[in-house]
Amino acid sequence: MTDQPEAIPFEPTALLRAGNRSLSVMDQIRDAILDGSVSAGERINEVRISKTLAVSRTPVRAALQALAGEGLLDYAPNRGFTVREFPLDAIVDAYEIRASLEGVAARFAAERGLNAEERAIVEQSLIAGDRLLERGSFEPGDLIRYRRINGDFHDTLLSAARNRMLAEMIRICHHVPMSSSRNIVAFEHRDVRRRHDDHHRIYEAIMAREPWRAEILMREHVSGVKASLVKSLTERGEPIDMTDAAKTG
Amino acid sequence: MTDQPEAIPFEPTALLRAGNRSLSVMDQIRDAILDGSVSAGERINEVRISKTLAVSRTPVRAALQALAGEGLLDYAPNRGFTVREFPLDAIVDAYEIRASLEGVAARFAAERGLNAEERAIVEQSLIAGDRLLERGSFEPGDLIRYRRINGDFHDTLLSAARNRMLAEMIRICHHVPMSSSRNIVAFEHRDVRRRHDDHHRIYEAIMAREPWRAEILMREHVSGVKASLVKSLTERGEPIDMTDAAKTG
DNA sequence: ATCCAATAAAGTGAATACACTTAAGAAGGA
DNA sequence: TCCTTCTTAAGTGTATTCACTTTATTGGAT
């Protein structure tokens, strides 16, 4: 911050994440991968990236190491990093895995209970969803809005599970990059309605302190997303974006 | 390799893993963490390690980044890496998570089927286990031997699940460092017998192509290990080694 | 024209040097 | 004696440099 050697013309080194360049670089590379700027299987050139981001290779390498740890990159000695490929099978599997993990999270949440703040957020998400859905049809932007509501619900239950490893594994599932990055899977109003009802039931089970019921319901809930996804994949042609669909479960 | 500055006296830089020092360093640090040479919560000093292993800080940092990705270390900017702490709760939870994940793996294996080699290994593990157990009591070294048999069974089913993410997550569960590193949880012959019978049933379900039955059986199987563990924890005092117990499920 | 070998270019791996941040210790005041 | 502050040491973050490996290219031979 004090005396950056020179203001770089093209990429003004986006806002730095707290003190540390590696972390900032990491975020930028991750974004580039997730939004498809660099395609799967592609080999990553350290010097090119370091020039683009106007930093040395050191923080770039650090970021790449970390991203490999997150499972987004593969590493081969003396050959550097490549963007990991996710065949369609693996993407579908990821939903199953996430279903299983979020099921466990729901069970833990039911066993351990929610604190006041968490209850407030979840209940708010249920109410907001009800309001959004009561019209019977979507207006533009509603899906985006629902995605946030959905995220609040799942994130809060996850934090109520009080287990870091679980949270990290689920985060990894969310980071599975999706095939192509155009097209949004257009979910029907009825589908979203059904999933929101799932949320109600799951929360009931958790508040009733019924861990196993919570687990089964959550599992089925997430599996349902996979099902609609596979359905929309087989109905339409092939190239479908799942980047957003992933967050609409 | 050509002109190592000086042969270091104490730690002769163990055998290097394929071409790459970072990977070798990573293994050594990991081992040090898992066998308790460095204790939980402890802060890691890069220069000290680099001196001990007779390499520069660069490969050490690379290894630390990677280990943080594996979940063994925590990172804080400008403060470096610390050994992640695993409270007893988290360790017990890890068994639940692994149970869930291995359940999914068993389901996948049942859906996708085993190839000839995999069938051979699993069946061999079942036979070897039967032979080891038929005496009705253990001789010294039998537990170690059974641990290998057990590992073959689980590893092979996992590879039959044909999903890399799943395999990596389960590996992470196995890497949860256990509290102290003395004492072996002495499993009774009867317990091992019971678990080995589980193996038989799980394999039956998989060969019968009954995915959900395979999942439930596997899940219960792994959960059972957690149960015995908790039991032996509450019966005896506190300090118990779980390093080995972890591999005996 | 195709394949192989030698060579050059590009890229990664590791060491060193220096800048910056944090933690520790010493000195001074209340 | 205890707390505060300044100073200093220790430690992490980044850049730069060089060594080594891989890959691309060019020239020749079959």
Coordinates of C-alpha atoms (C1' of nucleotides) in Angstrom, one line a residue:
Chain A
M1 CA 0.0 0.0 0.0
T2 CA 2.8 2.4 0.9
D3 CA 4.8 2.5 -2.3
Q4 CA 3.5 0.1 -4.9
P5 CA 6.3 0.2 -7.5
E6 CA 4.0 1.4 -10.3
A7 CA 0.3 1.6 -11.0
I8 CA -0.2 -1.1 -13.6
P9 CA -2.2 -0.1 -16.6
F10 CA -4.5 -3.0 -17.5
E11 CA -5.4 -4.9 -14.3
P12 CA -5.2 -2.5 -11.3
T13 CA -4.5 -5.4 -8.9
A14 CA -8.0 -5.4 -7.6
L15 CA -8.6 -4.7 -4.0
L16 CA -6.2 -6.6 -1.8
R17 CA -7.6 -9.1 0.7
A18 CA -6.3 -8.2 4.2
G19 CA -2.6 -7.7 4.2
N20 CA -1.9 -10.6 2.0
R21 CA -1.4 -10.7 -1.8
S22 CA -1.5 -14.5 -2.0
L23 CA -5.1 -14.5 -0.7
S24 CA -6.1 -11.9 -3.2
V25 CA -4.5 -13.7 -6.0
M26 CA -6.1 -16.9 -4.9
D27 CA -9.6 -15.3 -5.0
Q28 CA -8.9 -14.0 -8.5
I29 CA -7.7 -17.3 -9.9
R30 CA -10.6 -19.1 -8.3
D31 CA -13.1 -16.7 -9.8
A32 CA -11.4 -17.1 -13.2
I33 CA -11.8 -20.9 -12.9
L34 CA -15.4 -20.9 -11.6
D35 CA -16.7 -18.4 -14.2
G36 CA -15.0 -20.4 -17.0
S37 CA -12.3 -17.8 -18.0
V38 CA -9.8 -20.6 -18.0
S39 CA -11.2 -23.9 -19.2
A40 CA -10.9 -27.3 -17.7
G41 CA -7.8 -29.3 -18.3
E42 CA -5.9 -26.2 -19.2
R43 CA -2.4 -25.9 -17.9
I44 CA -1.7 -22.9 -15.8
N45 CA 1.3 -20.7 -16.6
E46 CA 2.7 -19.1 -13.5
V47 CA 4.6 -16.3 -15.3
R48 CA 1.7 -15.3 -17.4
I49 CA -0.6 -15.0 -14.3
S50 CA 2.0 -13.1 -12.4
K51 CA 2.4 -10.6 -15.2
T52 CA -1.4 -10.3 -15.6
L53 CA -1.9 -9.6 -11.9
A54 CA 1.3 -7.6 -11.6
V55 CA 2.8 -9.6 -8.8
S56 CA 5.8 -11.9 -8.6
R57 CA 5.5 -15.7 -9.0
T58 CA 5.8 -16.2 -5.3
P59 CA 2.2 -15.3 -4.2
V60 CA 0.9 -16.9 -7.4
R61 CA 2.5 -20.2 -6.5
A62 CA 1.2 -19.9 -3.0
A63 CA -2.3 -19.3 -4.3
L64 CA -2.0 -22.3 -6.7
Q65 CA -0.9 -24.6 -3.9
A66 CA -3.9 -23.5 -1.8
L67 CA -6.3 -24.0 -4.7
A68 CA -4.9 -27.4 -5.4
G69 CA -5.7 -28.1 -1.7
E70 CA -9.3 -27.0 -2.4
G71 CA -9.4 -29.5 -5.2
L72 CA -9.8 -27.0 -8.0
L73 CA -6.4 -27.7 -9.5
D74 CA -4.2 -30.7 -10.1
Y75 CA -0.5 -30.7 -9.5
A76 CA 2.2 -32.7 -11.2
P77 CA 5.9 -32.3 -10.3
N78 CA 7.9 -30.2 -12.8
R79 CA 4.8 -29.7 -14.8
G80 CA 2.9 -27.3 -12.6
F81 CA -0.8 -26.9 -12.2
T82 CA -3.7 -27.7 -14.4
V83 CA -7.4 -26.9 -14.0
R84 CA -9.1 -30.0 -12.8
E85 CA -11.6 -31.6 -15.1
F86 CA -15.1 -32.4 -13.9
P87 CA -16.9 -34.8 -16.1
L88 CA -20.6 -34.8 -16.0
D89 CA -20.6 -37.9 -13.9
A90 CA -18.5 -36.3 -11.2
I91 CA -20.7 -33.3 -11.1
V92 CA -23.8 -35.4 -10.6
D93 CA -22.0 -37.4 -8.0
A94 CA -21.1 -34.2 -6.2
Y95 CA -24.7 -33.6 -5.6
E96 CA -25.1 -37.0 -4.0
I97 CA -22.1 -36.4 -1.8
R98 CA -23.4 -33.0 -0.8
A99 CA -26.8 -34.5 -0.1
S100 CA -25.2 -36.9 2.3
L101 CA -23.0 -34.3 4.0
E102 CA -25.8 -31.8 4.4
G103 CA -27.9 -34.6 5.8
V104 CA -25.4 -35.1 8.5
A105 CA -25.3 -31.4 9.1
A106 CA -29.0 -31.2 9.6
R107 CA -28.8 -34.1 12.0
F108 CA -26.1 -32.4 14.0
A109 CA -28.1 -29.2 14.0
A110 CA -31.1 -31.0 15.4
E111 CA -29.0 -32.6 18.1
R112 CA -27.2 -29.4 19.1
G113 CA -29.9 -26.9 18.5
L114 CA -29.9 -23.4 17.1
N115 CA -29.1 -20.2 19.0
A116 CA -31.3 -17.2 18.9
E117 CA -29.6 -15.5 16.0
E118 CA -29.6 -18.7 13.9
R119 CA -33.3 -19.3 14.6
A120 CA -34.0 -15.7 13.5
I121 CA -32.2 -16.1 10.3
V122 CA -33.8 -19.4 9.4
E123 CA -37.3 -18.2 10.3
Q124 CA -36.7 -15.0 8.3
S125 CA -35.7 -17.1 5.3
L126 CA -38.8 -19.2 5.5
I127 CA -41.0 -16.1 5.8
A128 CA -39.3 -14.3 2.9
G129 CA -39.6 -17.4 0.8
D130 CA -43.3 -17.7 1.5
R131 CA -43.8 -14.0 0.5
L132 CA -41.8 -14.4 -2.7
L133 CA -43.7 -17.5 -3.7
E134 CA -47.2 -16.5 -2.8
R135 CA -47.8 -14.6 -6.1
G136 CA -47.7 -17.9 -7.9
S137 CA -45.3 -16.8 -10.6
F138 CA -41.8 -15.2 -10.8
E139 CA -40.9 -11.7 -11.8
P140 CA -37.5 -10.9 -13.2
G141 CA -34.9 -11.0 -10.4
D142 CA -37.0 -13.2 -8.1
L143 CA -34.9 -16.3 -8.8
I144 CA -31.8 -14.3 -7.8
R145 CA -33.6 -13.2 -4.7
Y146 CA -34.7 -16.7 -3.9
R147 CA -31.1 -17.9 -4.3
R148 CA -30.1 -15.7 -1.5
I149 CA -32.9 -16.8 0.7
N150 CA -32.0 -20.4 0.0
G151 CA -28.3 -19.7 0.8
D152 CA -29.3 -18.2 4.2
F153 CA -31.2 -21.2 5.1
H154 CA -28.6 -23.8 4.2
D155 CA -25.6 -21.7 5.5
T156 CA -27.3 -21.2 8.8
L157 CA -28.1 -24.8 9.4
L158 CA -24.6 -25.7 8.5
S159 CA -23.2 -23.3 11.0
A160 CA -25.6 -24.7 13.6
A161 CA -24.0 -28.1 12.9
R162 CA -20.9 -26.7 14.7
N163 CA -18.4 -28.7 12.7
R164 CA -15.8 -27.1 10.7
M165 CA -14.7 -30.2 8.7
L166 CA -18.3 -30.7 7.5
A167 CA -18.6 -27.1 6.5
E168 CA -15.4 -27.2 4.5
M169 CA -16.4 -30.4 2.7
I170 CA -19.7 -28.9 1.7
R171 CA -17.9 -25.8 0.5
I172 CA -15.8 -28.0 -1.7
C173 CA -18.9 -29.5 -3.2
H174 CA -20.2 -26.0 -4.0
H175 CA -16.9 -25.3 -5.7
V176 CA -17.2 -28.0 -8.2
P177 CA -17.0 -26.0 -11.4
M178 CA -19.8 -26.6 -13.8
S179 CA -19.4 -27.6 -17.4
S180 CA -20.1 -24.7 -19.6
S181 CA -21.0 -21.3 -18.3
R182 CA -23.9 -20.1 -20.4
N183 CA -27.6 -20.8 -19.9
I184 CA -29.3 -20.8 -16.6
V185 CA -31.4 -23.8 -15.7
A186 CA -34.8 -22.3 -15.6
F187 CA -36.5 -23.7 -12.6
E188 CA -40.2 -23.8 -12.6
H189 CA -42.1 -21.9 -9.9
R190 CA -43.6 -25.2 -8.8
D191 CA -40.2 -26.7 -8.3
V192 CA -39.0 -23.9 -6.1
R193 CA -42.3 -24.0 -4.2
R194 CA -41.7 -27.6 -3.5
R195 CA -38.2 -27.1 -2.3
H196 CA -39.2 -24.2 -0.1
D197 CA -41.8 -26.5 1.5
D198 CA -38.9 -28.9 2.1
H199 CA -37.2 -26.1 4.0
H200 CA -40.3 -25.8 6.3
R201 CA -40.4 -29.4 7.0
I202 CA -36.6 -29.7 7.7
Y203 CA -36.8 -26.8 10.1
E204 CA -39.8 -28.4 11.9
A205 CA -37.8 -31.6 12.3
I206 CA -34.8 -29.7 13.7
M207 CA -36.9 -27.7 16.1
A208 CA -38.7 -30.9 17.2
R209 CA -35.3 -32.3 17.9
E210 CA -35.7 -35.2 15.5
P211 CA -32.2 -35.6 14.2
W212 CA -32.7 -38.6 11.9
R213 CA -35.8 -37.2 10.4
A214 CA -34.0 -34.0 9.7
E215 CA -31.2 -35.9 8.1
I216 CA -33.4 -37.9 5.8
L217 CA -35.4 -34.8 4.8
M218 CA -32.4 -32.8 4.1
R219 CA -30.8 -35.5 2.1
E220 CA -33.9 -36.0 0.0
H221 CA -34.1 -32.2 -0.4
V222 CA -30.6 -31.9 -1.9
S223 CA -31.0 -35.0 -4.0
G224 CA -34.1 -33.4 -5.5
V225 CA -32.0 -30.7 -7.0
K226 CA -29.8 -33.3 -8.6
A227 CA -32.9 -34.9 -10.0
S228 CA -34.2 -31.7 -11.6
L229 CA -30.8 -31.1 -12.9
V230 CA -30.5 -34.5 -14.6
K231 CA -34.0 -34.1 -15.9
S232 CA -33.3 -30.7 -17.5
L233 CA -30.1 -32.1 -18.9
T234 CA -31.7 -35.0 -20.6
E235 CA -34.7 -33.0 -21.8
R236 CA -32.8 -30.2 -23.4
G237 CA -29.6 -30.7 -25.4
E238 CA -26.3 -30.9 -23.7
P239 CA -24.7 -27.5 -22.9
I240 CA -26.4 -26.3 -19.8
D241 CA -25.0 -24.0 -17.1
M242 CA -25.0 -25.4 -13.7
T243 CA -23.1 -22.6 -12.0
D244 CA -26.3 -21.1 -10.8
A245 CA -28.3 -24.2 -10.5
A246 CA -25.8 -25.4 -7.9
K247 CA -26.9 -22.6 -5.6
T248 CA -30.6 -23.1 -6.1
G249 CA -30.9 -26.2 -4.0
Chain B
M1 CA 21.3 -33.4 -5.8
T2 CA 24.4 -32.1 -7.6
D3 CA 26.0 -29.9 -5.0
Q4 CA 24.0 -29.8 -1.8
P5 CA 25.8 -27.1 0.1
E6 CA 26.7 -29.4 3.0
A7 CA 25.7 -32.7 4.3
I8 CA 23.7 -31.9 7.3
P9 CA 24.5 -33.9 10.4
F10 CA 21.3 -34.8 12.2
E11 CA 18.5 -35.3 9.6
P12 CA 20.0 -36.5 6.3
T13 CA 17.0 -35.2 4.3
A14 CA 15.2 -38.5 4.1
L15 CA 14.7 -40.0 0.7
L16 CA 13.2 -37.4 -1.7
R17 CA 9.8 -38.0 -3.2
A18 CA 10.0 -38.0 -7.0
G19 CA 12.0 -35.0 -8.1
N20 CA 10.3 -32.7 -5.8
R21 CA 11.5 -31.4 -2.4
S22 CA 8.2 -29.8 -1.5
L23 CA 6.4 -33.1 -1.5
S24 CA 9.1 -34.8 0.5
V25 CA 9.0 -32.0 3.1
M26 CA 5.2 -32.2 3.1
D27 CA 5.3 -35.9 4.0
Q28 CA 7.8 -35.3 6.8
I29 CA 5.8 -32.5 8.3
R30 CA 2.6 -34.4 8.0
D31 CA 4.1 -37.4 9.8
A32 CA 5.5 -35.2 12.5
I33 CA 2.0 -33.8 13.0
L34 CA 0.2 -37.2 12.9
D35 CA 2.6 -39.0 15.3
G36 CA 2.4 -36.0 17.7
S37 CA 5.9 -34.7 17.4
V38 CA 4.4 -31.3 17.1
S39 CA 1.4 -30.7 19.3
A40 CA -1.9 -29.3 18.5
G41 CA -2.3 -25.5 18.5
E42 CA 1.4 -25.1 18.2
R43 CA 2.7 -22.5 15.9
I44 CA 5.0 -23.6 13.1
N45 CA 8.3 -21.8 12.5
E46 CA 9.3 -21.9 8.9
V47 CA 13.0 -21.1 9.4
R48 CA 13.3 -23.7 12.1
I49 CA 11.8 -26.4 9.9
S50 CA 13.9 -25.4 6.9
K51 CA 17.0 -25.6 9.0
T52 CA 16.0 -29.0 10.4
L53 CA 15.3 -30.4 7.0
A54 CA 18.2 -28.7 5.4
V55 CA 16.2 -27.0 2.7
S56 CA 15.3 -23.4 2.0
R57 CA 12.0 -21.8 3.2
T58 CA 10.5 -22.1 -0.3
P59 CA 9.7 -25.8 -0.3
V60 CA 8.7 -25.6 3.3
R61 CA 6.2 -22.9 2.6
A62 CA 4.8 -24.9 -0.3
A63 CA 4.4 -27.9 1.9
L64 CA 2.6 -25.9 4.5
Q65 CA 0.2 -24.4 2.0
A66 CA -0.6 -27.8 0.8
L67 CA -1.1 -29.2 4.3
A68 CA -3.4 -26.3 5.1
G69 CA -5.4 -27.4 2.1
E70 CA -5.6 -30.9 3.6
G71 CA -7.0 -29.4 6.7
L72 CA -4.1 -30.3 9.0
L73 CA -2.9 -26.7 9.5
D74 CA -4.6 -23.3 10.0
Y75 CA -3.3 -20.2 8.4
A76 CA -3.5 -16.6 9.5
P77 CA -2.0 -13.8 7.5
N78 CA 1.3 -12.5 8.8
R79 CA 1.2 -15.0 11.5
G80 CA 1.9 -18.2 9.6
F81 CA 0.7 -21.7 10.2
T82 CA -0.5 -23.4 13.3
V83 CA -1.3 -27.1 13.9
R84 CA -5.0 -27.4 13.8
E85 CA -6.7 -28.5 17.0
F86 CA -9.1 -31.3 17.1
P87 CA -11.2 -31.4 20.2
L88 CA -12.7 -34.7 21.1
D89 CA -16.1 -33.7 19.8
A90 CA -14.6 -33.1 16.4
I91 CA -12.8 -36.4 16.4
V92 CA -16.0 -38.2 17.2
D93 CA -17.9 -36.2 14.6
A94 CA -15.3 -37.2 12.0
Y95 CA -16.3 -40.8 12.4
E96 CA -19.9 -39.8 11.7
I97 CA -18.9 -37.9 8.6
R98 CA -16.7 -40.8 7.4
A99 CA -19.5 -43.2 8.0
S100 CA -21.8 -41.2 5.8
L101 CA -19.2 -40.8 3.1
E102 CA -18.1 -44.4 3.1
G103 CA -21.8 -45.3 2.9
V104 CA -22.1 -43.3 -0.3
A105 CA -19.0 -45.0 -1.6
A106 CA -20.4 -48.4 -0.9
R107 CA -23.6 -47.4 -2.7
F108 CA -21.6 -46.2 -5.7
A109 CA -19.6 -49.4 -5.7
A110 CA -22.8 -51.4 -5.8
E111 CA -24.2 -49.3 -8.6
R112 CA -21.0 -49.4 -10.7
G113 CA -19.7 -52.8 -9.9
L114 CA -16.2 -54.1 -9.2
N115 CA -13.7 -55.2 -11.8
A116 CA -11.9 -58.5 -11.6
E117 CA -8.9 -57.2 -9.7
E118 CA -11.0 -55.4 -7.1
R119 CA -13.2 -58.5 -6.6
A120 CA -10.0 -60.5 -6.1
I121 CA -8.6 -58.2 -3.5
V122 CA -11.9 -57.9 -1.5
E123 CA -12.5 -61.6 -1.5
Q124 CA -8.9 -62.2 -0.5
S125 CA -9.4 -59.8 2.4
L126 CA -12.5 -61.7 3.5
I127 CA -10.7 -65.0 3.4
A128 CA -7.6 -63.8 5.1
G129 CA -9.8 -62.2 7.8
D130 CA -11.7 -65.5 8.4
R131 CA -8.5 -67.4 8.7
L132 CA -7.0 -64.9 11.2
L133 CA -10.1 -64.9 13.3
E134 CA -10.9 -68.6 13.3
R135 CA -8.5 -69.3 16.1
G136 CA -10.8 -67.5 18.5
S137 CA -8.1 -65.3 20.0
F138 CA -5.3 -63.0 18.9
E139 CA -1.6 -63.6 18.9
P140 CA 0.8 -60.7 19.0
G141 CA 0.9 -59.0 15.7
D142 CA -2.5 -60.2 14.6
L143 CA -4.1 -56.8 15.2
I144 CA -1.6 -55.2 13.0
R145 CA -2.2 -57.9 10.4
Y146 CA -5.9 -57.4 10.6
R147 CA -5.5 -53.7 10.2
R148 CA -4.0 -54.3 6.8
I149 CA -6.8 -56.7 5.8
N150 CA -9.3 -54.1 6.9
G151 CA -7.5 -51.4 4.9
D152 CA -7.5 -53.5 1.8
F153 CA -11.3 -54.0 2.1
H154 CA -12.1 -50.4 2.6
D155 CA -9.6 -49.0 0.1
T156 CA -10.8 -51.3 -2.6
L157 CA -14.4 -50.5 -2.2
L158 CA -13.5 -46.9 -2.2
S159 CA -11.7 -47.2 -5.5
A160 CA -14.6 -49.1 -6.9
A161 CA -16.8 -46.1 -6.1
R162 CA -14.9 -44.3 -9.0
N163 CA -15.1 -40.9 -7.5
R164 CA -12.1 -38.9 -6.7
M165 CA -13.7 -36.2 -4.5
L166 CA -15.2 -38.9 -2.3
A167 CA -11.9 -40.6 -1.9
E168 CA -10.2 -37.4 -1.0
M169 CA -12.8 -36.5 1.6
I170 CA -12.5 -39.8 3.2
R171 CA -8.7 -39.5 3.2
I172 CA -9.1 -36.2 5.1
C173 CA -11.2 -38.0 7.7
H174 CA -8.5 -40.5 8.1
H175 CA -6.0 -37.7 8.7
V176 CA -7.8 -36.3 11.7
P177 CA -5.0 -36.3 14.1
M178 CA -5.8 -38.2 17.3
S179 CA -5.2 -36.8 20.8
S180 CA -2.2 -38.5 22.4
S181 CA -0.1 -41.1 20.6
R182 CA 0.5 -43.8 23.2
N183 CA -1.8 -46.7 24.1
I184 CA -3.5 -48.8 21.5
V185 CA -7.2 -49.2 22.0
A186 CA -7.3 -52.9 22.6
F187 CA -10.2 -54.2 20.6
E188 CA -11.7 -57.4 21.7
H189 CA -11.6 -60.4 19.5
R190 CA -15.3 -60.5 19.5
D191 CA -15.5 -56.8 18.3
V192 CA -13.2 -57.6 15.4
R193 CA -15.1 -60.7 14.6
R194 CA -18.3 -58.7 14.4
R195 CA -16.8 -56.1 12.1
H196 CA -15.4 -58.7 9.9
D197 CA -18.9 -60.2 9.5
D198 CA -20.0 -56.7 8.6
H199 CA -17.5 -56.9 5.7
H200 CA -19.0 -60.1 4.5
R201 CA -22.5 -58.7 4.5
I202 CA -21.5 -55.4 2.8
Y203 CA -19.8 -57.3 0.1
E204 CA -22.8 -59.5 -0.4
A205 CA -25.0 -56.4 -0.8
I206 CA -22.6 -55.0 -3.3
M207 CA -22.4 -58.1 -5.4
A208 CA -26.2 -58.5 -5.2
R209 CA -26.3 -54.9 -6.6
E210 CA -28.3 -53.6 -3.7
P211 CA -26.9 -50.1 -3.5
W212 CA -29.0 -48.8 -0.6
R213 CA -28.5 -51.8 1.5
A214 CA -24.8 -51.6 0.9
E215 CA -24.9 -47.9 2.0
I216 CA -26.8 -48.6 5.2
L217 CA -24.6 -51.5 6.2
M218 CA -21.4 -49.6 5.5
R219 CA -22.6 -46.6 7.4
E220 CA -23.6 -48.7 10.4
H221 CA -20.3 -50.5 10.2
V222 CA -18.2 -47.4 10.4
S223 CA -20.5 -45.9 13.1
G224 CA -19.8 -49.0 15.1
V225 CA -16.2 -48.1 15.3
K226 CA -17.1 -44.8 16.7
A227 CA -19.3 -46.5 19.3
S228 CA -16.6 -48.8 20.5
L229 CA -14.3 -45.8 20.6
V230 CA -16.6 -43.7 22.7
K231 CA -17.2 -46.7 24.9
S232 CA -13.6 -47.3 25.6
L233 CA -13.1 -43.6 26.2
T234 CA -15.7 -43.4 28.9
E235 CA -14.8 -46.7 30.5
R236 CA -11.1 -46.0 30.9
G237 CA -9.8 -42.7 32.0
E238 CA -9.0 -40.0 29.4
P239 CA -5.7 -40.4 27.6
I240 CA -6.2 -42.9 24.9
D241 CA -4.6 -43.3 21.6
M242 CA -6.8 -43.2 18.6
T243 CA -4.1 -43.1 15.9
D244 CA -4.4 -46.9 15.5
A245 CA -8.0 -47.3 16.3
A246 CA -8.9 -45.0 13.5
K247 CA -7.5 -47.6 11.1
T248 CA -9.2 -50.5 12.6
G249 CA -12.8 -49.8 11.4
Chain C
dA1 C1' 7.3 -37.0 -46.5
dT2 C1' 8.1 -38.9 -41.9
dC3 C1' 10.6 -39.9 -38.1
dC4 C1' 14.4 -39.1 -35.0
dA5 C1' 17.9 -36.3 -32.7
dA6 C1' 20.0 -32.3 -31.2
dT7 C1' 19.3 -27.8 -29.6
dA8 C1' 16.9 -23.8 -28.1
dA9 C1' 13.1 -21.8 -25.7
dA10 C1' 9.9 -21.8 -22.1
dG11 C1' 8.5 -23.1 -17.5
dT12 C1' 8.9 -24.9 -13.0
dG13 C1' 11.7 -25.7 -8.5
dA14 C1' 14.5 -23.9 -5.1
dA15 C1' 17.7 -20.4 -2.8
dT16 C1' 18.7 -16.0 -1.5
dA17 C1' 17.8 -11.1 -0.3
dC18 C1' 15.1 -7.7 1.4
dA19 C1' 10.6 -5.4 3.1
dC20 C1' 7.2 -5.5 6.3
dT21 C1' 4.6 -7.2 10.4
dT22 C1' 4.3 -9.1 14.7
dA23 C1' 5.9 -10.4 19.1
dA24 C1' 9.3 -9.8 22.8
dG25 C1' 12.1 -7.3 25.8
dA26 C1' 14.1 -3.3 28.0
dA27 C1' 13.7 1.1 29.9
dG28 C1' 11.2 4.7 32.0
dG29 C1' 7.3 6.6 34.5
dA30 C1' 3.4 6.3 37.7
Chain D
dT1 C1' 5.5 -3.2 41.7
dC2 C1' 3.0 -2.7 37.7
dC3 C1' 1.9 -0.6 33.5
dT4 C1' 3.2 1.9 29.3
dT5 C1' 6.1 2.8 25.5
dC6 C1' 10.1 2.5 22.7
dT7 C1' 13.3 -0.4 20.8
dT8 C1' 14.9 -4.6 18.9
dA9 C1' 14.7 -9.2 17.5
dA10 C1' 12.2 -12.8 15.3
dG11 C1' 9.2 -14.2 11.7
dT12 C1' 6.4 -13.9 7.7
dG13 C1' 5.5 -12.0 2.8
dT14 C1' 7.3 -10.9 -1.7
dA15 C1' 10.7 -10.2 -5.3
dT16 C1' 14.6 -11.7 -7.7
dT17 C1' 17.9 -15.0 -9.3
dC18 C1' 19.7 -19.2 -10.8
dA19 C1' 19.3 -24.3 -11.6
dC20 C1' 17.0 -27.9 -13.6
dT21 C1' 13.2 -30.1 -16.2
dT22 C1' 10.1 -30.2 -19.8
dT23 C1' 8.5 -29.0 -24.2
dA24 C1' 8.8 -27.0 -28.7
dT25 C1' 11.6 -26.4 -32.8
dT26 C1' 14.8 -27.1 -36.2
dG27 C1' 17.8 -29.8 -38.9
dG28 C1' 19.1 -34.0 -40.7
dA29 C1' 18.7 -38.9 -42.0
dT30 C1' 16.0 -42.6 -43.7

